[in-house]
Amino acid sequence: MGTARQYGTTVGEALAFAAEVHATQSRKGKDEPYLSHVLMVAALTAHYGGDEDQIMAAALHDAVEDQGGEPVALEIGRRFGPRVEQIVRDCSDSIAPVGVPKAPWRERKEAYLATLTTPDEHGARLVEACDKLANLRDIVEDVAVRGDEAFEQFRGGREGTVWYYETLGEVLVPQVPAVAPAYDAEMSKLRALLA
């Protein structure tokens, strides 16, 4: 049996900062704190072998996109280092400040997908794949309970959401082989539910 990885107290500080940043947010269409998602992504990142920086970035992966844009990115870099900041930036499909409208959904998703064909210099792909797996699990759970109504909470609707997660399965997930079986299993469940 191998030795368990050790992590410093900075991981706890990143989790606390994530709790602070997302304190007023809830999951789309749910009476559930948004923190549940970032904790899941951090847990999956640790489960699939992420290092300390990747786990911190996983906890903070939506902070820039959802809760503050560039000032939050810079604060993450100041507190947790340039690699964590860059991974969070790589996970973000928008760095618009709070209150400034983001680009249209499809445009943002296509631009984000295009970034996945570039070299992964900072180790962001693991965090990105864990984020998408966590989201996909939630979608499958919601569709199983609510059917097509579950897609009403997504800007892409049913067609766009399925297209996006299918494309992630082709472009992102093969870059993170450890995550691929779980992701593929969830996609199979979603396809069966929608058949």
PDB file of N, CA, C and O in Angstrom, residues 90-132:
ATOM      1  N   ASP A  90      -7.840  29.059 -16.599  1.00  0.00           N
ATOM      2  CA  ASP A  90      -8.065  28.059 -17.652  1.00  0.00           C
ATOM      3  C   ASP A  90      -9.443  27.409 -17.530  1.00  0.00           C
ATOM      4  O   ASP A  90     -10.022  26.998 -18.534  1.00  0.00           O
ATOM      5  N   CYS A  91      -9.960  27.320 -16.317  1.00  0.00           N
ATOM      6  CA  CYS A  91     -11.277  26.719 -16.083  1.00  0.00           C
ATOM      7  C   CYS A  91     -12.423  27.684 -16.380  1.00  0.00           C
ATOM      8  O   CYS A  91     -13.582  27.267 -16.422  1.00  0.00           O
ATOM      9  N   SER A  92     -12.130  28.956 -16.566  1.00  0.00           N
ATOM     10  CA  SER A  92     -13.157  29.992 -16.696  1.00  0.00           C
ATOM     11  C   SER A  92     -13.483  30.272 -18.148  1.00  0.00           C
ATOM     12  O   SER A  92     -12.579  30.457 -18.955  1.00  0.00           O
ATOM     13  N   ASP A  93     -14.772  30.315 -18.477  1.00  0.00           N
ATOM     14  CA  ASP A  93     -15.140  30.684 -19.848  1.00  0.00           C
ATOM     15  C   ASP A  93     -15.501  32.162 -19.953  1.00  0.00           C
ATOM     16  O   ASP A  93     -15.855  32.648 -21.016  1.00  0.00           O
ATOM     17  N   SER A  94     -15.395  32.882 -18.824  1.00  0.00           N
ATOM     18  CA  SER A  94     -15.621  34.324 -18.817  1.00  0.00           C
ATOM     19  C   SER A  94     -14.901  34.918 -17.621  1.00  0.00           C
ATOM     20  O   SER A  94     -14.898  34.328 -16.542  1.00  0.00           O
ATOM     21  N   ILE A  95     -14.291  36.083 -17.840  1.00  0.00           N
ATOM     22  CA  ILE A  95     -13.662  36.792 -16.729  1.00  0.00           C
ATOM     23  C   ILE A  95     -14.297  38.182 -16.613  1.00  0.00           C
ATOM     24  O   ILE A  95     -13.700  39.130 -16.159  1.00  0.00           O
ATOM     25  N   ALA A  96     -15.555  38.273 -17.031  1.00  0.00           N
ATOM     26  CA  ALA A  96     -16.284  39.541 -16.941  1.00  0.00           C
ATOM     27  C   ALA A  96     -16.530  39.881 -15.470  1.00  0.00           C
ATOM     28  O   ALA A  96     -16.839  39.004 -14.669  1.00  0.00           O
ATOM     29  N   PRO A  97     -16.403  41.157 -15.114  1.00  0.00           N
ATOM     30  CA  PRO A  97     -16.699  41.559 -13.736  1.00  0.00           C
ATOM     31  C   PRO A  97     -18.173  41.303 -13.380  1.00  0.00           C
ATOM     32  O   PRO A  97     -19.023  41.220 -14.265  1.00  0.00           O
ATOM     33  N   VAL A  98     -18.432  41.191 -12.088  1.00  0.00           N
ATOM     34  CA  VAL A  98     -19.806  41.018 -11.624  1.00  0.00           C
ATOM     35  C   VAL A  98     -20.642  42.177 -12.149  1.00  0.00           C
ATOM     36  O   VAL A  98     -20.236  43.330 -12.099  1.00  0.00           O
ATOM     37  N   GLY A  99     -21.814  41.854 -12.703  1.00  0.00           N
ATOM     38  CA  GLY A  99     -22.716  42.874 -13.215  1.00  0.00           C
ATOM     39  C   GLY A  99     -22.529  43.185 -14.689  1.00  0.00           C
ATOM     40  O   GLY A  99     -23.391  43.811 -15.298  1.00  0.00           O
ATOM     41  N   VAL A 100     -21.403  42.756 -15.264  1.00  0.00           N
ATOM     42  CA  VAL A 100     -21.175  42.957 -16.699  1.00  0.00           C
ATOM     43  C   VAL A 100     -21.645  41.707 -17.425  1.00  0.00           C
ATOM     44  O   VAL A 100     -21.242  40.594 -17.071  1.00  0.00           O
ATOM     45  N   PRO A 101     -22.518  41.870 -18.422  1.00  0.00           N
ATOM     46  CA  PRO A 101     -23.035  40.682 -19.115  1.00  0.00           C
ATOM     47  C   PRO A 101     -21.920  39.864 -19.781  1.00  0.00           C
ATOM     48  O   PRO A 101     -20.972  40.425 -20.335  1.00  0.00           O
ATOM     49  N   LYS A 102     -22.052  38.560 -19.687  1.00  0.00           N
ATOM     50  CA  LYS A 102     -21.122  37.652 -20.362  1.00  0.00           C
ATOM     51  C   LYS A 102     -21.507  37.561 -21.830  1.00  0.00           C
ATOM     52  O   LYS A 102     -22.632  37.895 -22.206  1.00  0.00           O
ATOM     53  N   ALA A 103     -20.590  37.080 -22.634  1.00  0.00           N
ATOM     54  CA  ALA A 103     -20.891  36.819 -24.044  1.00  0.00           C
ATOM     55  C   ALA A 103     -22.001  35.768 -24.117  1.00  0.00           C
ATOM     56  O   ALA A 103     -22.249  35.041 -23.148  1.00  0.00           O
ATOM     57  N   PRO A 104     -22.690  35.661 -25.256  1.00  0.00           N
ATOM     58  CA  PRO A 104     -23.741  34.643 -25.390  1.00  0.00           C
ATOM     59  C   PRO A 104     -23.220  33.235 -25.075  1.00  0.00           C
ATOM     60  O   PRO A 104     -22.049  32.928 -25.333  1.00  0.00           O
ATOM     61  N   TRP A 105     -24.107  32.404 -24.557  1.00  0.00           N
ATOM     62  CA  TRP A 105     -23.742  31.069 -24.064  1.00  0.00           C
ATOM     63  C   TRP A 105     -22.976  30.256 -25.107  1.00  0.00           C
ATOM     64  O   TRP A 105     -21.881  29.752 -24.817  1.00  0.00           O
ATOM     65  N   ARG A 106     -23.528  30.088 -26.289  1.00  0.00           N
ATOM     66  CA  ARG A 106     -22.888  29.234 -27.296  1.00  0.00           C
ATOM     67  C   ARG A 106     -21.507  29.779 -27.670  1.00  0.00           C
ATOM     68  O   ARG A 106     -20.545  29.016 -27.802  1.00  0.00           O
ATOM     69  N   GLU A 107     -21.397  31.067 -27.810  1.00  0.00           N
ATOM     70  CA  GLU A 107     -20.114  31.697 -28.146  1.00  0.00           C
ATOM     71  C   GLU A 107     -19.068  31.410 -27.067  1.00  0.00           C
ATOM     72  O   GLU A 107     -17.920  31.075 -27.361  1.00  0.00           O
ATOM     73  N   ARG A 108     -19.466  31.530 -25.807  1.00  0.00           N
ATOM     74  CA  ARG A 108     -18.535  31.252 -24.700  1.00  0.00           C
ATOM     75  C   ARG A 108     -18.106  29.800 -24.688  1.00  0.00           C
ATOM     76  O   ARG A 108     -16.933  29.485 -24.485  1.00  0.00           O
ATOM     77  N   LYS A 109     -19.068  28.905 -24.904  1.00  0.00           N
ATOM     78  CA  LYS A 109     -18.745  27.474 -24.854  1.00  0.00           C
ATOM     79  C   LYS A 109     -17.848  27.069 -26.019  1.00  0.00           C
ATOM     80  O   LYS A 109     -16.909  26.287 -25.849  1.00  0.00           O
ATOM     81  N   GLU A 110     -18.097  27.594 -27.192  1.00  0.00           N
ATOM     82  CA  GLU A 110     -17.238  27.272 -28.335  1.00  0.00           C
ATOM     83  C   GLU A 110     -15.828  27.805 -28.121  1.00  0.00           C
ATOM     84  O   GLU A 110     -14.845  27.127 -28.442  1.00  0.00           O
ATOM     85  N   ALA A 111     -15.712  29.014 -27.591  1.00  0.00           N
ATOM     86  CA  ALA A 111     -14.388  29.580 -27.309  1.00  0.00           C
ATOM     87  C   ALA A 111     -13.660  28.752 -26.249  1.00  0.00           C
ATOM     88  O   ALA A 111     -12.459  28.480 -26.367  1.00  0.00           O
ATOM     89  N   TYR A 112     -14.401  28.317 -25.214  1.00  0.00           N
ATOM     90  CA  TYR A 112     -13.793  27.486 -24.177  1.00  0.00           C
ATOM     91  C   TYR A 112     -13.325  26.155 -24.757  1.00  0.00           C
ATOM     92  O   TYR A 112     -12.200  25.712 -24.509  1.00  0.00           O
ATOM     93  N   LEU A 113     -14.168  25.517 -25.557  1.00  0.00           N
ATOM     94  CA  LEU A 113     -13.789  24.237 -26.163  1.00  0.00           C
ATOM     95  C   LEU A 113     -12.527  24.382 -27.007  1.00  0.00           C
ATOM     96  O   LEU A 113     -11.676  23.487 -27.030  1.00  0.00           O
ATOM     97  N   ALA A 114     -12.374  25.512 -27.682  1.00  0.00           N
ATOM     98  CA  ALA A 114     -11.182  25.742 -28.507  1.00  0.00           C
ATOM     99  C   ALA A 114      -9.918  25.785 -27.652  1.00  0.00           C
ATOM    100  O   ALA A 114      -8.844  25.368 -28.101  1.00  0.00           O
ATOM    101  N   THR A 115     -10.035  26.263 -26.397  1.00  0.00           N
ATOM    102  CA  THR A 115      -8.851  26.315 -25.532  1.00  0.00           C
ATOM    103  C   THR A 115      -8.375  24.919 -25.150  1.00  0.00           C
ATOM    104  O   THR A 115      -7.215  24.746 -24.780  1.00  0.00           O
ATOM    105  N   LEU A 116      -9.253  23.946 -25.250  1.00  0.00           N
ATOM    106  CA  LEU A 116      -8.901  22.583 -24.835  1.00  0.00           C
ATOM    107  C   LEU A 116      -7.986  21.879 -25.824  1.00  0.00           C
ATOM    108  O   LEU A 116      -7.515  20.778 -25.555  1.00  0.00           O
ATOM    109  N   THR A 117      -7.743  22.503 -26.971  1.00  0.00           N
ATOM    110  CA  THR A 117      -6.830  21.917 -27.955  1.00  0.00           C
ATOM    111  C   THR A 117      -5.409  22.456 -27.794  1.00  0.00           C
ATOM    112  O   THR A 117      -4.514  22.037 -28.512  1.00  0.00           O
ATOM    113  N   THR A 118      -5.205  23.375 -26.858  1.00  0.00           N
ATOM    114  CA  THR A 118      -3.876  23.924 -26.607  1.00  0.00           C
ATOM    115  C   THR A 118      -3.169  23.101 -25.531  1.00  0.00           C
ATOM    116  O   THR A 118      -3.824  22.381 -24.772  1.00  0.00           O
ATOM    117  N   PRO A 119      -1.831  23.203 -25.455  1.00  0.00           N
ATOM    118  CA  PRO A 119      -1.106  22.440 -24.420  1.00  0.00           C
ATOM    119  C   PRO A 119      -1.576  22.807 -23.010  1.00  0.00           C
ATOM    120  O   PRO A 119      -1.890  23.959 -22.731  1.00  0.00           O
ATOM    121  N   ASP A 120      -1.590  21.813 -22.148  1.00  0.00           N
ATOM    122  CA  ASP A 120      -2.009  21.993 -20.757  1.00  0.00           C
ATOM    123  C   ASP A 120      -0.759  22.225 -19.902  1.00  0.00           C
ATOM    124  O   ASP A 120      -0.260  21.312 -19.255  1.00  0.00           O
ATOM    125  N   GLU A 121      -0.284  23.439 -19.899  1.00  0.00           N
ATOM    126  CA  GLU A 121       0.994  23.755 -19.253  1.00  0.00           C
ATOM    127  C   GLU A 121       0.933  23.778 -17.728  1.00  0.00           C
ATOM    128  O   GLU A 121       1.958  23.653 -17.071  1.00  0.00           O
ATOM    129  N   HIS A 122      -0.249  23.945 -17.154  1.00  0.00           N
ATOM    130  CA  HIS A 122      -0.352  24.137 -15.707  1.00  0.00           C
ATOM    131  C   HIS A 122      -1.097  23.016 -14.975  1.00  0.00           C
ATOM    132  O   HIS A 122      -1.248  23.071 -13.768  1.00  0.00           O
ATOM    133  N   GLY A 123      -1.597  22.024 -15.721  1.00  0.00           N
ATOM    134  CA  GLY A 123      -2.332  20.940 -15.081  1.00  0.00           C
ATOM    135  C   GLY A 123      -3.797  21.236 -14.878  1.00  0.00           C
ATOM    136  O   GLY A 123      -4.443  20.674 -13.982  1.00  0.00           O
ATOM    137  N   ALA A 124      -4.344  22.103 -15.724  1.00  0.00           N
ATOM    138  CA  ALA A 124      -5.756  22.478 -15.583  1.00  0.00           C
ATOM    139  C   ALA A 124      -6.708  21.388 -16.048  1.00  0.00           C
ATOM    140  O   ALA A 124      -7.842  21.320 -15.561  1.00  0.00           O
ATOM    141  N   ARG A 125      -6.300  20.553 -16.979  1.00  0.00           N
ATOM    142  CA  ARG A 125      -7.243  19.591 -17.575  1.00  0.00           C
ATOM    143  C   ARG A 125      -7.871  18.666 -16.542  1.00  0.00           C
ATOM    144  O   ARG A 125      -9.048  18.333 -16.640  1.00  0.00           O
ATOM    145  N   LEU A 126      -7.099  18.246 -15.544  1.00  0.00           N
ATOM    146  CA  LEU A 126      -7.665  17.391 -14.497  1.00  0.00           C
ATOM    147  C   LEU A 126      -8.792  18.123 -13.782  1.00  0.00           C
ATOM    148  O   LEU A 126      -9.873  17.562 -13.580  1.00  0.00           O
ATOM    149  N   VAL A 127      -8.556  19.367 -13.397  1.00  0.00           N
ATOM    150  CA  VAL A 127      -9.580  20.151 -12.688  1.00  0.00           C
ATOM    151  C   VAL A 127     -10.785  20.357 -13.600  1.00  0.00           C
ATOM    152  O   VAL A 127     -11.941  20.196 -13.169  1.00  0.00           O
ATOM    153  N   GLU A 128     -10.549  20.701 -14.857  1.00  0.00           N
ATOM    154  CA  GLU A 128     -11.644  20.924 -15.806  1.00  0.00           C
ATOM    155  C   GLU A 128     -12.473  19.653 -15.986  1.00  0.00           C
ATOM    156  O   GLU A 128     -13.712  19.704 -15.993  1.00  0.00           O
ATOM    157  N   ALA A 129     -11.802  18.503 -16.118  1.00  0.00           N
ATOM    158  CA  ALA A 129     -12.528  17.242 -16.294  1.00  0.00           C
ATOM    159  C   ALA A 129     -13.341  16.889 -15.051  1.00  0.00           C
ATOM    160  O   ALA A 129     -14.479  16.409 -15.156  1.00  0.00           O
ATOM    161  N   CYS A 130     -12.786  17.129 -13.879  1.00  0.00           N
ATOM    162  CA  CYS A 130     -13.523  16.853 -12.639  1.00  0.00           C
ATOM    163  C   CYS A 130     -14.730  17.778 -12.494  1.00  0.00           C
ATOM    164  O   CYS A 130     -15.801  17.340 -12.040  1.00  0.00           O
ATOM    165  N   ASP A 131     -14.571  19.032 -12.890  1.00  0.00           N
ATOM    166  CA  ASP A 131     -15.695  19.971 -12.880  1.00  0.00           C
ATOM    167  C   ASP A 131     -16.806  19.482 -13.798  1.00  0.00           C
ATOM    168  O   ASP A 131     -17.985  19.444 -13.424  1.00  0.00           O
ATOM    169  N   LYS A 132     -16.446  19.092 -15.008  1.00  0.00           N
ATOM    170  CA  LYS A 132     -17.458  18.658 -15.970  1.00  0.00           C
ATOM    171  C   LYS A 132     -18.105  17.353 -15.531  1.00  0.00           C
ATOM    172  O   LYS A 132     -19.309  17.158 -15.724  1.00  0.00           O
TER     173      LYS A 132
END
